[in-house]
Amino acid sequence: MNLQTRHNGLKLTISLLLAALFLAGNVEQSCAKGFHSGGVGSCDSCHSMHSPQSASQPLLLSSDPSSTCLNCHAGTGGVNSPAVFSPDGSALTPGGDFYWLTRSFSWLGGESPDYDHGHNIVAFDFNLFSDPVQTFAPGGTFPATKLGCTSCHDPHGKVAGGTASGRFPVSKSGSYGAGINSGAISGNYRLLGDSDYVTGNYAFNKDAPVARQSSVNKYQETDSSHVDYGSGMSEWCGNCHSAILNNEHSTGSSSFEHPAGNGELLELELVNMYNSYVKSGDFSGVTMTAYLQFVPFERGINNVQFLDPNSSAGPDSNSNVMCLTCHRAHASAFPNAGRWDFTASLLVDSHPKIGDIGATASDVNYSYYGRDITSEFGSGQGQFCEKCHGATFP
Ligand code: HEC
Ligand code: HEC
Ligand code: HEC
Ligand code: HEC
Ligand code: HEC
Ligand code: HEC
């Protein structure tokens, strides 16, 4: 069978599948609340039964998988907005706003180019293209030209082990800890690909992470309402960045090394530092209110029910450092998708900064999720590495 015939065969199979599901009734409306929470009717929000627009995609409504997602996931940010690609940086989500991939900043003697701000996903209909510099995932083999939403998220939200109802998008219980006791199918956290996920012809081998988000404030991160990370995030990133995970973060183009992973526990000294550290020079903090959204950690917990997205408590001796301690999963205002500007020894000098070419006042405001570094932390605030390593660091 030649490729074209096979492709037509696949299209026919999908058409029949979709037709059967539509005949079964229950066609849900687009962009409804609780989308991805299951139900056959939602196929048509992403797939079309007729008129395939591109020969290389299985009857998607848009040019490519990511554009299909962005039909609903582009927009202004907000507490209940699932937008991850805003027109202004207002999507203050845990994963971060792909908006920053459209902003370049420059100043006398330096620059912070758009493509350096995170994962350059390909979404043709939204003018987002692959990374012009990186050809592969640093420390791995995933090709940059193939990077899109479905490289990381399973559009059909299969549950761990691929057990139940394979095709049905299920996510709610996975992200919010609901339904675990009621016998409902619990999906992966944020529909992330599991160890059996295959995207294109690239196969994952690490499980989706354990983490929990508030079901009330689902999309806007603060110190008191944030994803409570349990375990497995660094391992999951290792699906594509295995050398960074295994070699403790050293890669070809970067000499920086740092441990990350389930086994990289915070020793007592670091636990105490995190809990007492308020800002540079101020160690008057207490454990119950120590949590800082810019420096999250994993609690070393595998059961979602023991995680609390409204806890402001700092780490204990079971906690570990992870990739998202320092990075955003999608993108940020700063180089290397940093949660803060790794290149500024004092954070008041972070870029975007007022006066930079390309930076607006709202860029500066949203870069630290609406928090003013000077008024809250002071003009002497150093790198947030200090939260664990102390003011004397390095
Ligand atoms: C949230 C959007 C979304 C929903 C809802 C959705 N799909 Fe998909 N589907 C996709 C995307 C995107 C791809 C292509 C994946 C890729 O190329 O990475 C795809 C691919 C497929 C494929 C090709 C094989 C595969 O698994 O990649 C089939 C078959 C399919 N979908 C059937 C369905 C059916 C049946 C439903 C309803 C039960 C459904 N899809 C619901 C987005 C969706
Ligand atoms: C038809 C509109 C629509 C499309 C298309 C769509 N989504 Fe969504 N998505 C939503 C809505 C609405 C929510 C918020 C649901 C809620 O808050 O209960 C959501 C939530 C999510 C979440 C968070 C789920 C959680 O557990 O918190 C992820 C991740 C996600 N979508 C990924 C995708 C990806 C990847 C695609 C493309 C393959 C996609 N979506 C396509 C409407 C859509
Ligand atoms: C599906 C594969 C895949 C997964 C999973 C993945 N990445 Fe990446 N990552 C890539 C690719 C490809 C690039 C290079 C292209 C780019 O930078 O846009 C990259 C680049 C990066 C960069 C450099 C960004 C820049 O602009 O300098 C960072 C930082 C990063 N990844 C961190 C992470 C973290 C943290 C995770 C886990 C939350 C993760 N990655 C998961 C594929 C992946
Ligand atoms: C490199 C992997 C990767 C890519 C590419 C990616 N995501 Fe995510 N996404 C994640 C991870 C990991 C999280 C959880 C982040 C966290 O909790 O800190 C997440 C979280 C989300 C959420 C919940 C809100 C948030 O930002 O935390 C939505 C919605 C979402 N992604 C949609 C998308 C869409 C739509 C695309 C494509 C435009 C996309 N993602 C591309 C890894 C990825
Ligand atoms: C303690 C903070 C920290 C942790 C933890 C961390 N990183 Fe980084 N990462 C950085 C810094 C700082 C840089 C920039 C280094 C430089 O420019 O030399 C960076 C750079 C990167 C880059 C770009 C490298 C390149 O060659 O362009 C990738 C990709 C990356 N990190 C992925 C990861 C992954 C995956 C993990 C988890 C396994 C992780 N990081 C854990 C701080 C961290
Ligand atoms: C969430 C807490 C945490 C944060 C934030 C953090 N680290 Fe670490 N760091 C650790 C842990 C845990 C270790 C491993 C135990 C140790 O060596 O003390 C470590 C080890 C190190 C080491 C020794 C590396 C080695 O291979 O032995 C250096 C250097 C370091 N960190 C630098 C940094 C820098 C630079 C930053 C900010 C970009 C940073 N750390 C942020 C927790 C953290």
XYZ file of C-alpha atoms and ligand atoms in Angstrom:
652
model
C 0.000 0.000 0.000
C 1.521 3.380 -0.856
C 1.578 6.264 1.552
C -1.303 8.133 -0.062
C -3.575 5.101 0.075
C -2.653 4.515 3.680
C -3.318 8.123 4.499
C -6.716 7.985 2.816
C -7.378 4.810 4.729
C -6.591 6.562 7.995
C -8.775 9.497 7.034
C -11.616 7.143 6.243
C -11.205 5.373 9.583
C -11.288 8.685 11.414
C -14.291 9.870 9.406
C -16.169 6.709 10.230
C -15.194 6.975 13.866
C -16.305 10.567 14.046
C -19.508 9.839 12.123
C -20.359 7.020 14.490
C -19.758 9.215 17.476
C -21.833 12.054 16.094
C -24.714 9.718 15.304
C -24.572 8.674 18.918
C -25.761 12.210 19.664
C -24.665 14.434 22.498
C -22.821 16.994 20.421
C -21.356 19.436 22.885
C -20.918 23.131 22.229
C -17.453 24.512 21.569
C -15.360 26.259 24.211
C -17.736 25.047 26.891
C -16.713 25.007 30.530
C -15.300 21.673 31.489
C -14.055 20.929 28.006
C -11.647 17.940 28.063
C -13.630 16.482 30.942
C -14.953 13.703 28.791
C -17.829 13.067 26.417
C -17.961 11.925 22.831
C -19.376 15.099 21.349
C -16.218 17.096 21.838
C -14.407 15.468 18.895
C -15.856 18.118 16.600
C -14.241 20.951 18.537
C -10.902 19.840 17.139
C -11.757 17.564 14.207
C -13.874 18.087 11.144
C -15.810 15.242 9.562
C -15.460 16.787 6.141
C -12.994 18.907 4.160
C -9.575 18.081 5.534
C -7.594 21.315 5.264
C -4.167 19.801 5.138
C -3.084 16.474 3.775
C -0.640 15.905 6.612
C -3.055 16.160 9.529
C -5.964 13.919 10.448
C -8.883 16.216 9.626
C -8.051 18.904 12.151
C -9.997 22.160 12.118
C -6.797 24.205 11.780
C -3.472 24.051 9.914
C -1.624 22.199 12.652
C -2.279 20.693 16.117
C -1.179 23.784 18.072
C -3.338 26.141 16.037
C -6.259 23.836 16.808
C -5.579 24.221 20.520
C -5.032 27.972 20.309
C -8.486 28.460 18.777
C -9.638 28.162 22.384
C -6.406 28.755 24.310
C -5.451 32.170 22.885
C -6.964 35.208 24.618
C -6.692 37.498 27.601
C -5.569 35.882 30.840
C -7.556 35.718 34.081
C -8.385 33.554 37.089
C -10.715 31.369 35.050
C -9.259 31.880 31.594
C -7.437 28.867 30.155
C -5.563 31.202 27.778
C -1.865 30.446 27.451
C -1.250 32.808 24.531
C -2.427 36.307 25.417
C -2.111 39.533 23.401
C -0.342 41.319 26.297
C 1.322 38.924 28.757
C -1.753 38.780 30.998
C -1.916 34.970 31.121
C -0.282 34.585 34.557
C -0.595 30.819 34.509
C 1.712 28.330 36.209
C 3.004 27.176 32.810
C 3.425 30.719 31.516
C 2.350 32.764 28.518
C 3.550 32.002 24.982
C 3.099 35.758 24.390
C 6.731 36.208 25.437
C 7.832 34.374 22.278
C 6.619 37.436 20.385
C 8.600 40.000 22.446
C 12.248 40.979 21.979
C 13.916 43.418 24.353
C 17.181 45.249 23.866
C 19.204 47.837 25.746
C 22.668 49.314 25.620
C 24.979 46.319 25.656
C 22.411 43.548 25.751
C 19.371 41.836 24.338
C 16.773 39.262 25.231
C 15.414 37.862 21.969
C 11.852 36.518 21.665
C 12.765 32.933 20.758
C 14.920 32.619 23.892
C 11.922 33.043 26.218
C 10.693 29.480 26.128
C 9.363 26.584 24.079
C 8.889 27.800 20.514
C 5.776 25.954 19.467
C 4.727 25.825 15.821
C 1.256 27.320 15.355
C 1.052 28.538 11.800
C -2.360 30.231 12.088
C -1.060 32.267 15.036
C 2.313 33.229 13.535
C 4.322 31.105 15.922
C 7.296 29.280 14.416
C 10.019 26.919 15.558
C 13.203 28.039 17.307
C 15.627 29.650 14.819
C 18.681 28.583 16.833
C 18.018 25.284 18.640
C 17.589 22.329 16.276
C 16.853 19.778 18.982
C 15.839 19.781 22.616
C 19.057 20.545 24.533
C 20.210 17.292 26.096
C 17.879 15.261 23.882
C 16.786 14.418 20.345
C 13.305 15.907 20.033
C 13.322 18.068 16.856
C 12.507 21.763 17.395
C 10.517 21.912 14.130
C 8.012 19.404 15.535
C 7.417 21.174 18.845
C 3.758 21.929 19.565
C 1.096 21.618 22.252
C 0.609 17.933 21.485
C 4.342 17.277 21.932
C 3.669 17.556 25.663
C -0.118 17.339 26.084
C -2.091 14.325 24.920
C -5.049 15.820 23.013
C -7.090 12.785 23.946
C -6.012 12.850 27.587
C -5.324 9.188 28.088
C -5.022 8.138 31.698
C -1.981 6.528 33.270
C -1.253 3.209 31.669
C -3.620 4.008 28.833
C -6.400 2.097 30.534
C -9.812 3.664 30.245
C -11.552 4.946 27.133
C -8.333 5.902 25.361
C -9.871 8.497 23.057
C -11.908 10.498 25.504
C -10.387 13.710 26.791
C -10.313 13.452 30.557
C -8.405 15.874 32.702
C -10.395 17.369 35.541
C -9.717 14.875 38.271
C -6.075 14.706 37.278
C -5.452 18.394 37.838
C -7.783 19.154 40.722
C -7.830 15.984 42.786
C -11.598 15.667 42.359
C -13.419 12.442 41.733
C -10.690 10.199 43.047
C -12.963 8.648 45.631
C -16.092 8.781 43.537
C -14.737 6.224 41.134
C -14.474 8.681 38.255
C -11.650 8.176 35.790
C -8.739 10.302 36.852
C -6.696 11.687 34.014
C -3.141 12.918 34.021
C -2.232 16.258 35.490
C -2.974 18.877 32.772
C -3.418 16.135 30.125
C 0.351 15.656 30.026
C 1.655 12.756 27.975
C 2.302 9.597 29.955
C 5.111 7.054 29.667
C 3.217 5.341 26.842
C 2.609 8.556 24.905
C 3.818 8.694 21.315
C 3.889 12.075 19.602
C 4.706 11.907 15.899
C 7.125 8.988 16.066
C 8.757 10.121 19.301
C 8.012 7.921 22.308
C 7.955 9.088 25.942
C 9.176 6.726 28.656
C 8.548 8.723 31.844
C 5.185 9.055 33.579
C 3.194 12.255 33.813
C 4.028 14.201 36.980
C 1.935 14.252 40.153
C 0.707 17.778 40.901
C -2.523 19.481 41.893
C -4.151 22.802 41.072
C -7.025 24.561 42.833
C -10.365 23.889 41.175
C -11.436 27.442 42.085
C -8.453 29.405 40.826
C -7.375 27.200 37.969
C -5.198 29.457 35.899
C -3.664 32.318 37.879
C -0.677 31.670 40.090
C -0.118 33.423 43.437
C 1.722 32.499 46.655
C -1.483 31.274 48.269
C -3.078 29.659 45.220
C -0.625 27.775 43.100
C 0.060 24.353 41.732
C 1.185 22.117 44.563
C 3.858 19.990 42.948
C 4.136 16.420 44.244
C 6.723 14.445 42.289
C 8.022 13.444 38.885
C 8.146 16.805 37.083
C 11.886 16.758 36.331
C 11.706 13.115 35.271
C 8.846 14.061 32.928
C 10.903 16.906 31.371
C 13.559 14.215 30.939
C 11.342 12.635 28.262
C 12.984 15.197 25.963
C 15.909 16.556 28.018
C 17.318 13.273 29.326
C 20.942 14.399 29.473
C 20.044 17.459 31.546
C 18.171 15.261 33.977
C 20.869 12.598 34.150
C 23.966 14.769 34.039
C 22.594 17.159 36.572
C 21.794 19.854 34.057
C 24.996 20.164 32.091
C 24.433 20.512 28.329
C 26.525 21.198 25.295
C 25.746 24.880 24.973
C 25.519 25.679 28.669
C 28.050 25.051 31.404
C 25.499 25.506 34.198
C 24.888 22.417 36.302
C 22.244 21.811 38.913
C 20.617 18.733 40.409
C 16.867 18.236 39.840
C 14.571 15.283 40.420
C 12.682 13.153 42.916
C 15.912 12.137 44.622
C 17.370 15.631 44.968
C 16.109 16.375 48.463
C 16.609 19.657 50.264
C 18.916 19.060 53.219
C 17.895 20.542 56.560
C 20.045 23.622 55.995
C 18.235 24.408 52.728
C 14.815 23.667 54.221
C 15.488 26.094 57.059
C 16.823 28.710 54.681
C 13.760 28.506 52.405
C 11.431 28.823 55.376
C 13.129 31.784 57.005
C 14.060 33.671 53.841
C 11.772 36.611 53.027
C 14.079 38.649 50.799
C 17.759 39.530 50.585
C 18.920 40.282 54.117
C 15.574 39.429 55.757
C 15.399 35.991 57.405
C 12.391 36.602 59.624
C 10.071 34.227 57.771
C 8.160 31.267 59.189
C 7.371 27.895 57.613
C 3.604 28.345 57.369
C 3.875 31.379 55.069
C 7.202 30.702 53.372
C 5.942 29.609 49.939
C 7.138 31.834 47.093
C 5.580 31.326 43.654
C 8.874 32.158 41.940
C 10.663 29.292 43.681
C 8.401 26.238 43.815
C 9.593 22.777 44.820
C 8.098 19.297 44.936
C 6.795 17.992 48.245
C 7.873 14.418 47.546
C 4.249 13.244 47.533
C 2.784 10.707 45.079
C -0.858 10.871 46.123
C -2.689 13.913 44.702
C -5.054 13.987 47.657
C -2.255 14.914 50.040
C -1.358 17.972 47.981
C -2.849 21.368 48.832
C -2.796 24.129 46.216
C -3.786 26.705 48.831
C -0.966 25.871 51.201
C 1.553 28.650 51.778
C 3.824 26.321 53.725
C 7.462 25.981 52.786
C 9.340 22.712 52.237
C 10.226 19.937 54.681
C 12.820 17.193 54.596
C 10.821 15.218 51.984
C 10.894 18.104 49.482
C 13.075 18.223 46.397
C 14.325 20.711 43.826
C 12.950 20.288 40.268
C 13.203 21.845 36.793
C 10.230 24.130 37.494
C 11.984 25.529 40.567
C 13.804 27.739 38.074
C 11.933 27.410 34.748
C 8.389 27.878 33.418
C 7.032 24.966 31.373
C 5.786 27.148 28.479
C 7.567 30.478 28.422
C 8.398 33.539 30.529
C 9.531 37.125 30.043
C 13.119 36.047 30.664
C 15.858 34.076 28.860
C 15.628 30.268 29.069
C 12.047 30.488 30.321
C 13.439 31.505 33.715
C 10.979 32.176 36.510
C 13.161 35.218 37.160
C 15.945 36.870 35.148
C 18.996 34.596 35.625
C 21.225 37.267 34.081
C 20.474 40.090 36.567
C 22.554 40.013 39.748
C 20.048 42.422 41.277
C 16.506 41.602 40.207
C 15.593 45.303 39.810
C 17.859 45.169 36.785
C 15.776 42.389 35.182
C 14.767 42.796 31.560
C 12.161 43.714 30.363
C 12.853 47.003 32.109
C 11.336 50.454 31.576
C 13.406 52.089 28.851
C 14.291 48.862 27.007
C 13.575 48.902 23.314
C 10.538 46.674 22.801
C 9.311 46.752 26.407
C 5.991 48.270 27.454
C 5.012 49.150 31.029
C 2.624 46.220 31.059
C 5.423 43.874 29.949
C 7.411 44.974 32.985
C 4.368 44.537 35.237
C 3.455 41.081 33.940
C 7.055 39.814 33.842
C 6.906 39.119 37.596
C 3.229 38.192 37.569
C 2.074 41.659 38.591
C 4.457 41.909 41.557
C 6.736 44.933 41.918
C 10.225 43.718 42.808
C 11.406 47.060 44.212
C 8.467 47.747 46.481
C 8.037 44.155 47.628
C 11.595 42.822 47.793
C 13.670 46.014 47.727
C 16.275 47.313 45.320
C 18.890 45.034 46.916
C 17.072 41.819 46.013
C 19.445 39.246 44.552
C 18.798 36.093 42.514
C 16.031 33.891 43.899
C 18.591 31.065 44.215
C 19.003 32.674 47.648
C 15.642 31.292 48.741
C 17.407 27.945 49.242
C 21.078 28.838 49.305
C 20.978 32.034 51.373
C 22.242 35.549 50.957
C 25.868 34.502 51.085
C 25.368 32.581 47.859
C 27.353 31.989 45.744
C -8.610 18.927 22.105
C -8.659 18.643 20.685
C -9.056 17.229 20.288
C -10.162 16.524 20.654
C -11.290 16.975 21.573
C -10.121 15.277 19.938
N -8.964 15.213 19.193
Fe -8.358 13.672 18.010
N -6.605 14.651 17.592
C -6.327 15.940 18.002
C -5.034 16.329 17.488
C -4.359 17.683 17.696
C -4.552 15.221 16.743
C -3.226 15.133 16.003
C -2.179 14.800 17.001
C -0.812 15.150 16.496
O -0.582 15.183 15.288
O 0.047 15.389 17.363
C -5.573 14.193 16.824
C -5.484 12.917 16.228
C -6.534 12.013 16.175
C -6.497 10.747 15.492
C -5.302 10.211 14.713
C -4.564 9.172 15.516
C -3.958 9.724 16.796
O -4.340 9.261 17.883
O -3.116 10.642 16.725
C -7.723 10.147 15.682
C -8.175 8.795 15.157
C -8.532 11.037 16.488
N -7.766 12.152 16.783
C -9.830 10.789 16.874
C -10.547 11.564 17.788
C -11.890 11.242 18.303
C -12.712 10.033 17.865
C -12.229 12.217 19.187
C -13.471 12.326 20.057
C -13.664 11.211 20.985
C -11.121 13.157 19.233
N -10.122 12.726 18.386
C -11.099 14.296 20.017
C -7.100 16.751 18.777
C -8.296 16.394 19.371
C -13.161 23.927 21.868
C -12.270 24.645 22.747
C -10.966 23.963 23.155
C -10.024 23.375 22.331
C -10.060 23.232 20.811
C -8.956 22.961 23.197
N -9.225 23.276 24.510
Fe -8.072 22.874 26.130
N -9.473 23.705 27.347
C -10.639 24.314 26.919
C -11.336 24.849 28.072
C -12.669 25.611 28.033
C -10.565 24.526 29.207
C -10.870 24.883 30.654
C -11.690 23.796 31.292
C -11.969 24.108 32.737
O -11.404 25.092 33.263
O -12.711 23.340 33.353
C -9.405 23.812 28.707
C -8.402 23.308 29.534
C -7.205 22.751 29.059
C -6.117 22.299 29.891
C -6.076 22.315 31.399
C -6.760 21.069 31.859
C -6.616 20.838 33.332
O -6.556 19.656 33.719
O -6.505 21.797 34.096
C -5.145 21.836 29.054
C -3.799 21.262 29.465
C -5.639 21.986 27.705
N -6.887 22.532 27.748
C -4.906 21.635 26.587
C -5.413 21.669 25.287
C -4.692 21.202 24.130
C -3.284 20.622 24.156
C -5.506 21.394 23.047
C -5.228 21.031 21.588
C -4.909 19.619 21.321
C -6.737 21.975 23.533
N -6.632 22.124 24.901
C -7.819 22.323 22.739
C -11.085 24.415 25.633
C -10.447 23.900 24.519
C 8.315 17.053 23.818
C 9.682 17.393 24.126
C 9.947 18.359 25.255
C 9.535 18.279 26.573
C 8.647 17.226 27.205
C 10.168 19.372 27.252
N 10.926 20.109 26.385
Fe 12.082 21.711 26.827
N 12.633 21.911 24.856
C 12.236 21.058 23.845
C 12.794 21.530 22.580
C 12.615 20.865 21.201
C 13.542 22.692 22.875
C 14.359 23.557 21.884
C 13.444 24.495 21.107
C 13.079 25.743 21.835
O 13.842 26.213 22.701
O 12.025 26.297 21.526
C 13.416 22.905 24.311
C 13.985 23.965 25.019
C 13.906 24.139 26.388
C 14.500 25.235 27.113
C 15.311 26.376 26.495
C 14.337 27.448 26.104
C 15.002 28.659 25.540
O 14.321 29.425 24.866
O 16.182 28.875 25.784
C 14.199 25.072 28.430
C 14.624 25.960 29.584
C 13.404 23.865 28.532
N 13.244 23.328 27.282
C 12.915 23.368 29.726
C 11.988 22.316 29.808
C 11.331 21.925 31.038
C 11.556 22.575 32.383
C 10.514 20.881 30.715
C 9.555 20.151 31.626
C 8.513 20.974 32.262
C 10.655 20.624 29.299
N 11.569 21.509 28.782
C 9.993 19.624 28.601
C 11.457 19.928 23.980
C 10.823 19.516 25.155
C 7.248 21.571 26.594
C 5.990 20.991 27.013
C 4.728 21.800 26.803
C 4.271 22.404 25.653
C 4.962 22.474 24.300
C 2.976 22.958 25.971
N 2.663 22.707 27.280
Fe 0.995 23.303 28.271
N 1.789 22.675 30.028
C 2.952 21.933 30.161
C 3.187 21.669 31.570
C 4.354 20.891 32.160
C 2.135 22.286 32.274
C 1.974 22.358 33.797
C 2.767 23.594 34.261
C 2.784 23.809 35.736
O 1.909 23.330 36.450
O 3.708 24.501 36.224
C 1.264 22.907 31.275
C 0.098 23.606 31.573
C -0.852 23.980 30.618
C -2.160 24.543 30.895
C -2.709 24.898 32.270
C -2.410 26.398 32.547
C -0.947 26.681 32.713
O -0.367 27.386 31.851
O -0.333 26.201 33.685
C -2.783 24.738 29.685
C -4.166 25.311 29.457
C -1.855 24.325 28.652
N -0.698 23.875 29.255
C -2.118 24.386 27.293
C -1.117 24.311 26.313
C -1.307 24.690 24.935
C -2.606 25.164 24.332
C -0.092 24.529 24.313
C 0.275 24.896 22.898
C -0.055 26.278 22.489
C 0.842 23.998 25.302
N 0.189 23.901 26.500
C 2.169 23.633 25.063
C 3.787 21.539 29.137
C 3.717 21.997 27.826
C 18.516 25.849 40.082
C 17.864 26.350 38.889
C 17.678 25.415 37.733
C 17.151 24.132 37.739
C 16.705 23.320 38.926
C 17.103 23.721 36.355
N 17.589 24.710 35.543
Fe 17.712 24.684 33.526
N 18.713 26.457 33.530
C 18.967 27.203 34.654
C 19.811 28.331 34.296
C 20.341 29.401 35.265
C 20.043 28.237 32.906
C 20.879 29.168 32.022
C 22.281 28.618 32.035
C 23.234 29.366 31.142
O 22.814 30.277 30.445
O 24.407 28.970 31.130
C 19.314 27.051 32.453
C 19.281 26.604 31.139
C 18.492 25.534 30.692
C 18.307 25.141 29.308
C 18.929 25.804 28.094
C 20.239 25.102 27.884
C 20.880 25.413 26.552
O 21.766 24.625 26.190
O 20.490 26.390 25.886
C 17.488 24.036 29.302
C 17.031 23.247 28.097
C 17.177 23.742 30.674
N 17.797 24.663 31.483
C 16.373 22.687 31.070
C 16.262 22.260 32.389
C 15.664 21.007 32.773
C 15.035 20.006 31.822
C 15.768 20.933 34.127
C 15.346 19.786 35.019
C 15.904 18.474 34.675
C 16.403 22.160 34.588
N 16.707 22.913 33.499
C 16.643 22.490 35.929
C 18.510 26.950 35.933
C 17.951 25.757 36.351
C 14.441 24.834 45.853
C 15.759 25.012 46.401
C 16.892 25.398 45.489
C 16.978 26.527 44.699
C 15.962 27.634 44.515
C 18.285 26.501 44.103
N 18.963 25.394 44.499
Fe 20.919 24.970 44.131
N 20.753 23.221 45.142
C 19.598 22.756 45.740
C 19.821 21.392 46.201
C 18.807 20.514 46.908
C 21.142 21.076 45.841
C 21.855 19.732 46.080
C 22.336 19.618 47.464
C 23.525 20.453 47.690
O 24.521 20.281 46.986
O 23.483 21.301 48.611
C 21.710 22.256 45.204
C 23.027 22.349 44.780
C 23.565 23.473 44.174
C 24.953 23.615 43.790
C 26.011 22.559 43.971
C 25.940 21.736 42.689
C 26.493 20.367 42.754
O 26.505 19.739 41.677
O 26.851 19.915 43.828
C 25.095 24.842 43.202
C 26.346 25.456 42.622
C 23.778 25.461 43.188
N 22.879 24.613 43.813
C 23.479 26.670 42.616
C 22.211 27.202 42.493
C 21.873 28.361 41.689
C 22.858 29.179 40.873
C 20.558 28.574 41.836
C 19.694 29.622 41.169
C 19.788 29.690 39.700
C 20.043 27.544 42.735
N 21.079 26.716 43.077
C 18.749 27.463 43.203
C 18.436 23.465 45.918
C 18.142 24.688 45.338
